[in-house]
Each structure stands twice: as C-alpha cells, then as structure tokens.
PDB file of C-alpha atoms and ligand atoms in Angstrom:
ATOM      1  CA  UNK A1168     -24.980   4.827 -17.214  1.00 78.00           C
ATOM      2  CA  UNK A1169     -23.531   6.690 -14.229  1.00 90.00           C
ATOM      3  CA  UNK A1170     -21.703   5.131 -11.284  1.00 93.00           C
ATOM      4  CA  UNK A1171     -21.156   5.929  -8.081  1.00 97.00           C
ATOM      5  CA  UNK A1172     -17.761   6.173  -6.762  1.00 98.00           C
ATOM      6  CA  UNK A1173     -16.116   6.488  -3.091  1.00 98.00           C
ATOM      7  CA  UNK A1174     -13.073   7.777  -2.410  1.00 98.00           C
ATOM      8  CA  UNK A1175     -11.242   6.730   0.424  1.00 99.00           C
ATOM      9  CA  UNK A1176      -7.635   7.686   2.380  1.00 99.00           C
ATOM     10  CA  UNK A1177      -5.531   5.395   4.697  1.00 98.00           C
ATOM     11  CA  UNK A1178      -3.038   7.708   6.094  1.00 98.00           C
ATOM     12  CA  UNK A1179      -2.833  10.366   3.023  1.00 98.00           C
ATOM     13  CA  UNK A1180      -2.739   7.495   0.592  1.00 99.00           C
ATOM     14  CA  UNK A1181      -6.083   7.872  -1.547  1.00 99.00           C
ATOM     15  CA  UNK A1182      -7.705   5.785  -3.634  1.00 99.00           C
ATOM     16  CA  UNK A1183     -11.069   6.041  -5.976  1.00 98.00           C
ATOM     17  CA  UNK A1184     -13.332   2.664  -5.169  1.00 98.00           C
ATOM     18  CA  UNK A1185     -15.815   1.347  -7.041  1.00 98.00           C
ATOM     19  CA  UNK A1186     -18.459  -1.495  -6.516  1.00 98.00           C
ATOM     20  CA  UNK A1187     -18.051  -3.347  -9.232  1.00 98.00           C
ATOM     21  CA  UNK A1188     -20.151  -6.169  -8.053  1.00 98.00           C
ATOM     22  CA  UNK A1189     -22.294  -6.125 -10.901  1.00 97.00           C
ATOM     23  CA  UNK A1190     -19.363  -6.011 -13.801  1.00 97.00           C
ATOM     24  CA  UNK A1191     -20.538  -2.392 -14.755  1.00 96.00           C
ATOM     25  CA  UNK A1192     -16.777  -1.147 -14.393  1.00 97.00           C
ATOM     26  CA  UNK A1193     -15.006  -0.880 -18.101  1.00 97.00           C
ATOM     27  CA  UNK A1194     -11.638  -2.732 -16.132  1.00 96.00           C
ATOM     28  CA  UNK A1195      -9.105  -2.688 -19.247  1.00 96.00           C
ATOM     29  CA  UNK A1196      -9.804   1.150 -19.835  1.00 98.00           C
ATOM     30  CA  UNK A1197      -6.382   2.251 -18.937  1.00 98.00           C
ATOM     31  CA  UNK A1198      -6.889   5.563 -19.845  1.00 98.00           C
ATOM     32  CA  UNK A1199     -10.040   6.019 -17.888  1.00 98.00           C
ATOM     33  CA  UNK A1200      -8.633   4.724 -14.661  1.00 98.00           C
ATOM     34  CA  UNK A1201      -5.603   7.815 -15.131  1.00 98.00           C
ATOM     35  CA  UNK A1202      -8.222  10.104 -15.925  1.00 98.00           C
ATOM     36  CA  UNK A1203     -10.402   9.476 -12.901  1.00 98.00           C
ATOM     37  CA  UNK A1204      -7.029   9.460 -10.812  1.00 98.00           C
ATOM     38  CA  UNK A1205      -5.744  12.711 -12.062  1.00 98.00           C
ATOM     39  CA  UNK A1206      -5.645  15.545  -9.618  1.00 98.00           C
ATOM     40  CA  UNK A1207      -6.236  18.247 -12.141  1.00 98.00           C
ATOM     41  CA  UNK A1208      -9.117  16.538 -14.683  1.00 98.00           C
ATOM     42  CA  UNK A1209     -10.392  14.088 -12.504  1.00 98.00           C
ATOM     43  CA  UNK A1210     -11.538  12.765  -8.753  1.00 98.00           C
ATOM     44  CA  UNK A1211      -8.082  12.744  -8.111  1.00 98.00           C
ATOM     45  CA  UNK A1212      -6.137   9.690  -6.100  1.00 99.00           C
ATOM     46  CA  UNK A1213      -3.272   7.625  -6.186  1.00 98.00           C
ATOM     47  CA  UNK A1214      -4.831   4.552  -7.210  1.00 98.00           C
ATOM     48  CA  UNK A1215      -8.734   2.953  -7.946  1.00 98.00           C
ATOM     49  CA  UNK A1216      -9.813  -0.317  -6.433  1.00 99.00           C
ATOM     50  CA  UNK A1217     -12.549  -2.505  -7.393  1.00 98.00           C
ATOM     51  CA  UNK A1218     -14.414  -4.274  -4.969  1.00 98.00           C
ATOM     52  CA  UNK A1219     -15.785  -7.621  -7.098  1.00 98.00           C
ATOM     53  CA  UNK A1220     -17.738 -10.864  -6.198  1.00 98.00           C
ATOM     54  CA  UNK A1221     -15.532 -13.600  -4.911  1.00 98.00           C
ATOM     55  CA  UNK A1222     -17.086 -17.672  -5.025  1.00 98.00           C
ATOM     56  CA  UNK A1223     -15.692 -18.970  -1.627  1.00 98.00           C
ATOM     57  CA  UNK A1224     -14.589 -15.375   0.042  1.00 98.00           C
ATOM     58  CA  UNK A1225     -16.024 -11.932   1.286  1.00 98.00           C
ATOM     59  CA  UNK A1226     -14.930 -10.433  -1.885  1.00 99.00           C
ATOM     60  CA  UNK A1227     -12.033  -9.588  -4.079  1.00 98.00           C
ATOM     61  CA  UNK A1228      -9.750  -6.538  -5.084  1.00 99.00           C
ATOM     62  CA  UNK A1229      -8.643  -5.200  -8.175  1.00 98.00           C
ATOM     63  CA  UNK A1230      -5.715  -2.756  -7.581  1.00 98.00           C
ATOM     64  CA  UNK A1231      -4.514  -0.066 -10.666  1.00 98.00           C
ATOM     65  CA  UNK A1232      -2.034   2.289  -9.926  1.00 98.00           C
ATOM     66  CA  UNK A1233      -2.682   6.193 -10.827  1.00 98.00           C
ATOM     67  CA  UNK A1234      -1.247   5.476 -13.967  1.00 98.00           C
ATOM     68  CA  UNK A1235      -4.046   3.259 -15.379  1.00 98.00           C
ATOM     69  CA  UNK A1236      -2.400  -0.128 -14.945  1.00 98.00           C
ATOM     70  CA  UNK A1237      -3.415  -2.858 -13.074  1.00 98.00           C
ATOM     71  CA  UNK A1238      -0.389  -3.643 -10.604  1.00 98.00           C
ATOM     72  CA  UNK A1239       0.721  -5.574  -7.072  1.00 98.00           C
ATOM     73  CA  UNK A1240      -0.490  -5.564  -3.919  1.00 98.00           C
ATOM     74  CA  UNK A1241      -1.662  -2.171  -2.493  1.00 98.00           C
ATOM     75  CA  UNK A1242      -1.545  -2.551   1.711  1.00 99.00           C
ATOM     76  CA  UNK A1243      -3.371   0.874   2.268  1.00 98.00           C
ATOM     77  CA  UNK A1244      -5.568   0.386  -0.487  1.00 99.00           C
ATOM     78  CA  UNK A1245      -6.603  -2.870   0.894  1.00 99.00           C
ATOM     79  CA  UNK A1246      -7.456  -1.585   4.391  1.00 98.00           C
ATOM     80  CA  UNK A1247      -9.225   1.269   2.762  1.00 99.00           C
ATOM     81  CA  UNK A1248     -11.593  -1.127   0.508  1.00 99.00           C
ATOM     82  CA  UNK A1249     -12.004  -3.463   4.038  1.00 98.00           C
ATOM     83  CA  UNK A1250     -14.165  -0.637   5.209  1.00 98.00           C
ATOM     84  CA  UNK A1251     -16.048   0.329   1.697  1.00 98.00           C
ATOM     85  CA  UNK A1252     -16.987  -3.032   2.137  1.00 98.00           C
ATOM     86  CA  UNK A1253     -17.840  -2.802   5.901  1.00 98.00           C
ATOM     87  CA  UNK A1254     -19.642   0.500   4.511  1.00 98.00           C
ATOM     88  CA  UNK A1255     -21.379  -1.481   2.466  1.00 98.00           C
ATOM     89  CA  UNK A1256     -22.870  -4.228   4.458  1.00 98.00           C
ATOM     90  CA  UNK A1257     -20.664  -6.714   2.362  1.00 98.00           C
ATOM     91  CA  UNK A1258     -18.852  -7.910   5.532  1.00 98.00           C
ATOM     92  CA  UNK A1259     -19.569  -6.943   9.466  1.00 97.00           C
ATOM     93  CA  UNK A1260     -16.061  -6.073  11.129  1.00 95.00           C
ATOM     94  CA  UNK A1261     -14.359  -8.958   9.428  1.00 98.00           C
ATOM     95  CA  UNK A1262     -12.984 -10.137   5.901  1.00 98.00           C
ATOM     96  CA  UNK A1263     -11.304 -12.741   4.168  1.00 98.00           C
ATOM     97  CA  UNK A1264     -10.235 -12.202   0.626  1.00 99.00           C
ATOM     98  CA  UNK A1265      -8.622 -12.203  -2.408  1.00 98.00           C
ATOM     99  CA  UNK A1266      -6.011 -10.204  -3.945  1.00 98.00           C
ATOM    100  CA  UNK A1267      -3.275 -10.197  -6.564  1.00 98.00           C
ATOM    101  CA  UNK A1268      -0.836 -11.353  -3.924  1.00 98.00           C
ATOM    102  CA  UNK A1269      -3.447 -14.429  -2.415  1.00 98.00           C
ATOM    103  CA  UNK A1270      -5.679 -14.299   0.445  1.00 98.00           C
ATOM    104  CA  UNK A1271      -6.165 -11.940   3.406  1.00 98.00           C
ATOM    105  CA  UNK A1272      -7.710 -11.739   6.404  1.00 98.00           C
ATOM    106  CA  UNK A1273      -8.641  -8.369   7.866  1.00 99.00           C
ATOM    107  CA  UNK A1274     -10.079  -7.077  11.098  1.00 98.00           C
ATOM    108  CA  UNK A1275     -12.283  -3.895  11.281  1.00 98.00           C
ATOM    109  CA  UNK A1276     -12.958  -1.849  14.671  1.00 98.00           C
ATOM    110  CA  UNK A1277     -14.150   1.920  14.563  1.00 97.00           C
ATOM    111  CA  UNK A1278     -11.635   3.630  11.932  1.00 97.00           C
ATOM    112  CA  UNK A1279      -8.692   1.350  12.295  1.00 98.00           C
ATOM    113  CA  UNK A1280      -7.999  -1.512   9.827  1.00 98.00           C
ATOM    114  CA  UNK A1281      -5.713  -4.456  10.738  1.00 98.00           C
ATOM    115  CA  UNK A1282      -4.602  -6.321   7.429  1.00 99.00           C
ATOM    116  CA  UNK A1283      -2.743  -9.272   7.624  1.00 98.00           C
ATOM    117  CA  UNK A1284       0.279  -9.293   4.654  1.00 98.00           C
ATOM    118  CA  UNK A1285       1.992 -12.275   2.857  1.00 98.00           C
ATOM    119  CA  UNK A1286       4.485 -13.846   4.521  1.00 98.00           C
ATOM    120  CA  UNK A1287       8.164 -12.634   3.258  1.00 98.00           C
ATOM    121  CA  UNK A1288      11.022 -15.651   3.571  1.00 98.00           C
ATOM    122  CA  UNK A1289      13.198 -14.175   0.794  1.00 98.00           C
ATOM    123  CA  UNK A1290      15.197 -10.407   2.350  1.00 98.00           C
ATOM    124  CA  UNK A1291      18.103  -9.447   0.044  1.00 98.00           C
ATOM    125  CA  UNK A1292      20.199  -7.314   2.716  1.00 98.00           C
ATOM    126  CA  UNK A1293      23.108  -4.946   0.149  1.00 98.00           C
ATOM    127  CA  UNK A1294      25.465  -2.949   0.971  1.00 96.00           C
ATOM    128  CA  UNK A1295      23.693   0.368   0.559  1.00 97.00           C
ATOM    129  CA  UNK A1296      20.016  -1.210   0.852  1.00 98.00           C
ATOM    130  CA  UNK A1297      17.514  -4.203   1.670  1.00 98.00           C
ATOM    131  CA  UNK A1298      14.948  -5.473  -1.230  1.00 98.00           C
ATOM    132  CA  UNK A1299      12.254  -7.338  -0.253  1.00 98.00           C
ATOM    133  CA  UNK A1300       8.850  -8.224  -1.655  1.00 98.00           C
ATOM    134  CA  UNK A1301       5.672  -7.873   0.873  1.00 98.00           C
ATOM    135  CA  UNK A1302       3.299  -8.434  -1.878  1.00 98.00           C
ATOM    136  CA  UNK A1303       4.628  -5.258  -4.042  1.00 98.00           C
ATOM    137  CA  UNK A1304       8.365  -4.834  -4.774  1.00 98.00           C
ATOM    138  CA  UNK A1305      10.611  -2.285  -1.693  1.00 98.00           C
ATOM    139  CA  UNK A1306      13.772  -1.049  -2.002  1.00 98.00           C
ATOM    140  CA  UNK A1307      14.358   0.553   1.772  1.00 98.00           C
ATOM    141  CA  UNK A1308      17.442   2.469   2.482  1.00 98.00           C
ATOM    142  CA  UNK A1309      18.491   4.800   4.894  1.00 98.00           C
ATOM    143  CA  UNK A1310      18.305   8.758   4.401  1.00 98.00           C
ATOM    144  CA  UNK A1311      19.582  10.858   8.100  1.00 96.00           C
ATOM    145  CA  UNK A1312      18.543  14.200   5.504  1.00 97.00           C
ATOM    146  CA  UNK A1313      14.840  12.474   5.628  1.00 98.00           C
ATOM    147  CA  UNK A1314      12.605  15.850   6.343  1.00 96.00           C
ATOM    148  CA  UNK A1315      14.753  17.951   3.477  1.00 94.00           C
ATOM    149  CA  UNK A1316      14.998  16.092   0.856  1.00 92.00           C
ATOM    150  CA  UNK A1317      14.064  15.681  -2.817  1.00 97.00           C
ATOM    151  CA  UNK A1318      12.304  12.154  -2.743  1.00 98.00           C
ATOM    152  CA  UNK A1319      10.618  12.743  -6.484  1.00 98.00           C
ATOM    153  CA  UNK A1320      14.127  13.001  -8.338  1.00 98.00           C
ATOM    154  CA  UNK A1321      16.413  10.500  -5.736  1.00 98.00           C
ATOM    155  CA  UNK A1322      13.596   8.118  -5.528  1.00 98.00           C
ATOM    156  CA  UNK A1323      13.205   8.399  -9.582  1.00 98.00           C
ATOM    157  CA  UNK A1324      16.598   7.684 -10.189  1.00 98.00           C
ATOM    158  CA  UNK A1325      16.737   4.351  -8.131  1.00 98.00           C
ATOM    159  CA  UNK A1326      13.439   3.049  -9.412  1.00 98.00           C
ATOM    160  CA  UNK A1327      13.896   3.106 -12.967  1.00 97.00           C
ATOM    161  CA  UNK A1328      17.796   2.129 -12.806  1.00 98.00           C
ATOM    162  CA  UNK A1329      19.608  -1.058 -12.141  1.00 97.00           C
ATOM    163  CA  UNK A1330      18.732  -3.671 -11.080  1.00 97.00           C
ATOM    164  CA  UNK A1331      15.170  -2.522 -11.443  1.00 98.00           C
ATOM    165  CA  UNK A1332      14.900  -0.558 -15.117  1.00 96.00           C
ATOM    166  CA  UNK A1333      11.545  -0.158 -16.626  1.00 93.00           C
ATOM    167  CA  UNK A1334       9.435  -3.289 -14.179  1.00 95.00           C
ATOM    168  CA  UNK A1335      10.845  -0.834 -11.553  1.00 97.00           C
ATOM    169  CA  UNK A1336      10.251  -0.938  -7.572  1.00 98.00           C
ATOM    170  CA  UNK A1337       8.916   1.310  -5.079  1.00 98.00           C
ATOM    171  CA  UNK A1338      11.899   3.199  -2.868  1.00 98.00           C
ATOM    172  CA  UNK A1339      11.621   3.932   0.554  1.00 98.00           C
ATOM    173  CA  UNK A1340      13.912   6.437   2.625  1.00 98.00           C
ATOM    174  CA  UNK A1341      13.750   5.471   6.188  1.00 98.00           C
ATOM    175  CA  UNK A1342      15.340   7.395   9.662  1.00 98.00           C
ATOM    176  CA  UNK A1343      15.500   5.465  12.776  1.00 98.00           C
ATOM    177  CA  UNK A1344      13.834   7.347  15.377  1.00 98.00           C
ATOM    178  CA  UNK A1345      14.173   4.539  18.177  1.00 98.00           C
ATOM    179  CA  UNK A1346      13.719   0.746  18.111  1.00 98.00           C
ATOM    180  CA  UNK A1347       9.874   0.709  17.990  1.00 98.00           C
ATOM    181  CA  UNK A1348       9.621   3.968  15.681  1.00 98.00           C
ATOM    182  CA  UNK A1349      10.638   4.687  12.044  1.00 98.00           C
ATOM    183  CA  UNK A1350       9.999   7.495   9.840  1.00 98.00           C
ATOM    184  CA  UNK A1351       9.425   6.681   6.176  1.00 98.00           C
ATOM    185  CA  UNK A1352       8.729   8.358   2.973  1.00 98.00           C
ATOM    186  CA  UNK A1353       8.085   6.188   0.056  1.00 98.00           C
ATOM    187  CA  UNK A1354       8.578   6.963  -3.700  1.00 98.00           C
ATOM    188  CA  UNK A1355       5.434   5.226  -5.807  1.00 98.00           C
ATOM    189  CA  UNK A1356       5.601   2.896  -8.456  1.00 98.00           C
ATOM    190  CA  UNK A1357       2.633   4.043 -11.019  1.00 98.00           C
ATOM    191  CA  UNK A1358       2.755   7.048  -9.362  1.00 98.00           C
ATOM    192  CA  UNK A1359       5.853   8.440 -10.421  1.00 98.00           C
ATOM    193  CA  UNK A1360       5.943  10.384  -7.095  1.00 98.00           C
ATOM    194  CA  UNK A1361       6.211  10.164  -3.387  1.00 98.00           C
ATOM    195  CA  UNK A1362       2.358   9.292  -1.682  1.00 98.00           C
ATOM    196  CA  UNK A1363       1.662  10.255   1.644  1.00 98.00           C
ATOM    197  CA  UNK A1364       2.204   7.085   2.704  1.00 98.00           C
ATOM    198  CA  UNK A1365       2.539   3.531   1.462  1.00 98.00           C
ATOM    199  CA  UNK A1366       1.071   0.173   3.159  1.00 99.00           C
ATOM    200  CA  UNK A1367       3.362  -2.535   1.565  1.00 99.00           C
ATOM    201  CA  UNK A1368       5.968   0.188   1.777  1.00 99.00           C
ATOM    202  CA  UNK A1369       6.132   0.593   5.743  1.00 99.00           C
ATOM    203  CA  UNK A1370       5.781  -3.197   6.192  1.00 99.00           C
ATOM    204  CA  UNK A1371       8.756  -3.587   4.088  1.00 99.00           C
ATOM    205  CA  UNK A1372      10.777  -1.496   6.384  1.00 99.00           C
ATOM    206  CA  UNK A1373       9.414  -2.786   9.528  1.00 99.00           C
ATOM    207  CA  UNK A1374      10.972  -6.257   8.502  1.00 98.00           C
ATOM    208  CA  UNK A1375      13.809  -4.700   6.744  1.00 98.00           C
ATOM    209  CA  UNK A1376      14.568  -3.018  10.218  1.00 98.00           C
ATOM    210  CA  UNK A1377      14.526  -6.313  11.893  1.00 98.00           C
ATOM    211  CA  UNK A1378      16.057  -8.264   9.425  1.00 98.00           C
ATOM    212  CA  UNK A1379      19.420  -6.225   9.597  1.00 98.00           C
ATOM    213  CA  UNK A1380      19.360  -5.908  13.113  1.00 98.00           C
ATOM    214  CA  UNK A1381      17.916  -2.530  14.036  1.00 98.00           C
ATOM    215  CA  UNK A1382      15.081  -3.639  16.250  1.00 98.00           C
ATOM    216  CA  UNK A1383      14.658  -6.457  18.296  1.00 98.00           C
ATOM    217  CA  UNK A1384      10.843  -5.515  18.624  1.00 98.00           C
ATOM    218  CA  UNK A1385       8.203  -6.964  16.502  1.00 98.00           C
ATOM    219  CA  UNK A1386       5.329  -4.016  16.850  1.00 98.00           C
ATOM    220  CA  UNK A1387       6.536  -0.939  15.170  1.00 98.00           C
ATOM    221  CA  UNK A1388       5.483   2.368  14.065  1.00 99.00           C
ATOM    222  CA  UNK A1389       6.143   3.932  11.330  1.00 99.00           C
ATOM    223  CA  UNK A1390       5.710   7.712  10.693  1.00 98.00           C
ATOM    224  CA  UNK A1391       4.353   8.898   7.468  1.00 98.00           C
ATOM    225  CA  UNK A1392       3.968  12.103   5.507  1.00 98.00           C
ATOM    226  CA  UNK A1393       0.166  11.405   6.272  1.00 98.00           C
ATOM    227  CA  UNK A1394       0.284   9.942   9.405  1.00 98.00           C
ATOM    228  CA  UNK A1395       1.307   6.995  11.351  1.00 99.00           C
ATOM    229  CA  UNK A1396       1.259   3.132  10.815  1.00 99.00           C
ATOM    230  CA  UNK A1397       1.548   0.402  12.753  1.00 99.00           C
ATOM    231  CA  UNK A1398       3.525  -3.218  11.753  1.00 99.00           C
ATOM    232  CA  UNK A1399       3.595  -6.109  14.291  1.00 99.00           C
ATOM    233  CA  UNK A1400       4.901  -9.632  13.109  1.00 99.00           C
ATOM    234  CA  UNK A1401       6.506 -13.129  14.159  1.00 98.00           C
ATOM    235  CA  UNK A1402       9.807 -13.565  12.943  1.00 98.00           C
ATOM    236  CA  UNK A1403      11.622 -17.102  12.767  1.00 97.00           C
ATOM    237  CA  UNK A1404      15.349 -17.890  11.253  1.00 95.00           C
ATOM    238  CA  UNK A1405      14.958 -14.430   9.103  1.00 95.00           C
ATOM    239  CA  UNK A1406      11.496 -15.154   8.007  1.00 98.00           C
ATOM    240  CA  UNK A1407       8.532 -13.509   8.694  1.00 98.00           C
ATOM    241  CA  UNK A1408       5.016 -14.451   9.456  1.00 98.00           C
ATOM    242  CA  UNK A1409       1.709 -13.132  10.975  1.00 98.00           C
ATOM    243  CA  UNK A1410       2.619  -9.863   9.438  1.00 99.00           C
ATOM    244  CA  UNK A1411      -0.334  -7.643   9.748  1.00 99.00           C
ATOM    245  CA  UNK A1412      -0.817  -3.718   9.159  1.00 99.00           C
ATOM    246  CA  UNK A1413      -2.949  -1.540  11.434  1.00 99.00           C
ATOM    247  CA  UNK A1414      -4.456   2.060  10.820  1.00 98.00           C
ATOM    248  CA  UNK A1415      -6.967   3.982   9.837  1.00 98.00           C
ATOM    249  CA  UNK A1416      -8.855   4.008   6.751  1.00 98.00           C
ATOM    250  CA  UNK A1417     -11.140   6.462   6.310  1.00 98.00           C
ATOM    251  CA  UNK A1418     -14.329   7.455   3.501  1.00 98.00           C
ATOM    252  CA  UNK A1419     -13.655  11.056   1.905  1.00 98.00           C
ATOM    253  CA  UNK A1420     -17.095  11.746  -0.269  1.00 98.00           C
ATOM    254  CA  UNK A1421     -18.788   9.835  -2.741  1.00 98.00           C
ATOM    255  CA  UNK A1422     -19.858  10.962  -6.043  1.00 98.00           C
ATOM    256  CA  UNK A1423     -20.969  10.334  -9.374  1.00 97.00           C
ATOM    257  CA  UNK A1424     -19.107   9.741 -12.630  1.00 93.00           C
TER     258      UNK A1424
HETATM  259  N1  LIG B2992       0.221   2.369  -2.079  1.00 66.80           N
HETATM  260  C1  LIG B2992       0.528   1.027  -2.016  1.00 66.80           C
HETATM  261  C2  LIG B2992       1.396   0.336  -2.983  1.00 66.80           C
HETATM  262  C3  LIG B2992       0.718   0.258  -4.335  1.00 66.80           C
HETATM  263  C4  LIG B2992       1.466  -0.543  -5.353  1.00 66.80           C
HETATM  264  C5  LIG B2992       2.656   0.170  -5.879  1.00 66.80           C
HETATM  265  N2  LIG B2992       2.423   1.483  -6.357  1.00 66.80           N
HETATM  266  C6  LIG B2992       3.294  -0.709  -6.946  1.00 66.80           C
HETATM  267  O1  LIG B2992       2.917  -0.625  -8.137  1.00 66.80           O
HETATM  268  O2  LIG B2992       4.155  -1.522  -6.583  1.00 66.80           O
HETATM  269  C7  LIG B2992       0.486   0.440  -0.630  1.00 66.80           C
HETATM  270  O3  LIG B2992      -0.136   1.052   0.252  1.00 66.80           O
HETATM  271  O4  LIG B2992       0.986  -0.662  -0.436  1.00 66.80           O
END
C-alpha cells in the first residue's frame, strides 16, 4: 500500500512526517526510517515524525532520528508536526500533546510555531561547559572560531567521549553576539553531523546563557546555520519555567512512498 508523506523544515532542520493515524506506519523498521531519511537513496531529512491518535489530547509524536532509532525530544520537529497537523485539520491554531518528554502546548499563527518545552531545574555548569537536559541531552560550550570551524570532527569527539560514550549527547558551539543574541551551531545525536539548526539545542543555550550569567534577559535569539530562533522563559532560583520556542515551520512537498 502506498503512503503519503510530508516533509517539513523548521529553520533548515527537516524532517519526513507521516500520518500515522490509522497504524499503517511499519514503526520498529529501523532500517526503513534511515532509508527514507537518507539524502542520497531516499526523501532525505534529519529525522521522521509520526503524527498518531492520542485518548485525552490533540495528538501524539513519535520522534526517530536519521539513523532509524526512535530517540528524545525533537523541539523543531515538534513545531514542524504542530503545523502538519494544523495542515491537516487535526487542530485549528492550537495543540496540546504528547511526546516522549510529556505534554506540550503549542500555539500556531501564519508560519511561526511557539512550543512550550519541559521545564529544566537540574543545569550542571563545568569548567569548560554547561549540560543540561531540555527534553534531549546539550552539552553547550563556547567556540569565538564559530563561522570556521570543523563542527563534524570537534563535535564527534565530545559526543561519543566521556562522560557521554556510546548514549552520547548533542554538542552545541555557541558565540555571544550581545545579551539578547547568540549564534549556535549544534552537532546531532542520530545524525552524526551538524543540522541546520536544532530546537532543544538553542533552548539549551538560551538557559545555559542565563544560568552562568551571560544574559540577564529572558527572550533571546539565537542564530542558526538555517535561520533564526527565538527562546523566552521565566527563571526562578536557577530554574526554569514557561520555556517556550518560537519560529517558523514550514511544509516542503509531499509525496508518495
Ligand atoms: N533536532 C532536534 C533534536 C533531535 C533529537 C536529537 N538528535 C537527539 O537524539 O538527542 C531538535 O530540534 O530539538
């Protein structure tokens, strides 16, 4: 049977999405999942989300990396599949749902997506870099060399050493620009390679930033390789809540496979 497919881009980061409403999807197919990701053989994308039936909420999201496995919370991903389902007539301009990482509430208006993340109380501030958790794992450190710089091998080398090793985390190389404006590039997790830009990945930074004292503001932007993001939160006694992520998310082309 053939099904349709969507792909989608928030800022450069891409993703395949299918409706999977009806439990046609073959979810455990690792293998297919890489092979509709891959650039050369396939669609292409840096990750495929199902949207699924949900009993109390709008819907819910399945997230696999480009790799084939299922993994964390994907913040662009989950803007981008807020308007497949506004595309679809599954919600009108606003969502509640579910995902790896718990609920969300979203917001819809025109191209721009506000997402609300998890709430992060735990910030491990080291010497030479801040770990934190906004529903996938973020190393953030800072890089002055950010525009020249070889983020596949560095950002290789911190993922898949220690403390990390094989779970691994995603790495993100950050340059203050002022106190409102960051620019980020972001080495993948399941992607083996740096995306365009990463959702959980400039939220991470945005409180990282905070957190060690770097801004005092709680809107920022953060500039991407594919474009810019916006953060705003409440912080209180190094924890942060109302965290949400705002920018666009925009439909590609749709095909069949
Ligand atoms: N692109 C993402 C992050 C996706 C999850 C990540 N690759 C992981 O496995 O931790 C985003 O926009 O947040």
């Amino acid at each position: 049977m053939q099904q349709t497919f969507y792909k989608y881009q928030g800022t450069g980061n891409d993703f395949v999405m299918i409706d999977n409403r009806q439990q046609t999807f073959d979810k455990n197919n690792t293998k297919l999942v890489a092979s509709l990701c891959d650039r050369r053989f396939g669609i292409g994308a840096d990750g495929l989300i199902l949207l699924e039936n949900h009993d109390n909420l709008d819907f819910k999201m399945v997230y696999y990396n480009a790799d084939g496995n299922q993994s964390s919370m994907c913040g662009n991903g989950g803007r981008c599949l807020v308007a497949f389902a506004n595309q679809l007539g599954v919600i009108k301009n606003k969502a509640v749902f579910e995902a790896i990482d718990g609920l969300h509430h979203a917001a819809i208006n025109g191209d721009i997506v506000k997402l609300q993340m998890q709430n992060v109380d735990v910030i491990e501030n080291h010497r030479q870099h801040v770990f934190l958790d906004t529903g996938s794992p973020h190393h953030v450190q800072f890089e002055n060399q950010i525009e020249d710089f070889d983020i596949k091998t560095k950002g290789a080398k911190i993922r898949y050493g220690a403390p990390y090793n094989k779970a691994g985390s995603n790495v993100n190389f950050v340059k203050k620009i002022s106190s409102t404006e960051f620019r980020v590039r972001t080495y993948e997790r399941g992607v083996e390679d740096e995306t365009l830009s990463c959702g959980t990945g400039v939220t991470a930074v945005a409180l990282a930033m905070h957190y060690i004292g770097e801004t005092e503001k709680n809107l920022i932007t953060l500039h991407t390789q594919g474009g810019d993001l916006q953060v705003s939160f409440n912080a209180e006694n190094g924890a942060y809540n109302n965290v949400w992520l705002i920018g666009p998310a925009k439909l590609v082309f749709q095909g069949k496979i």
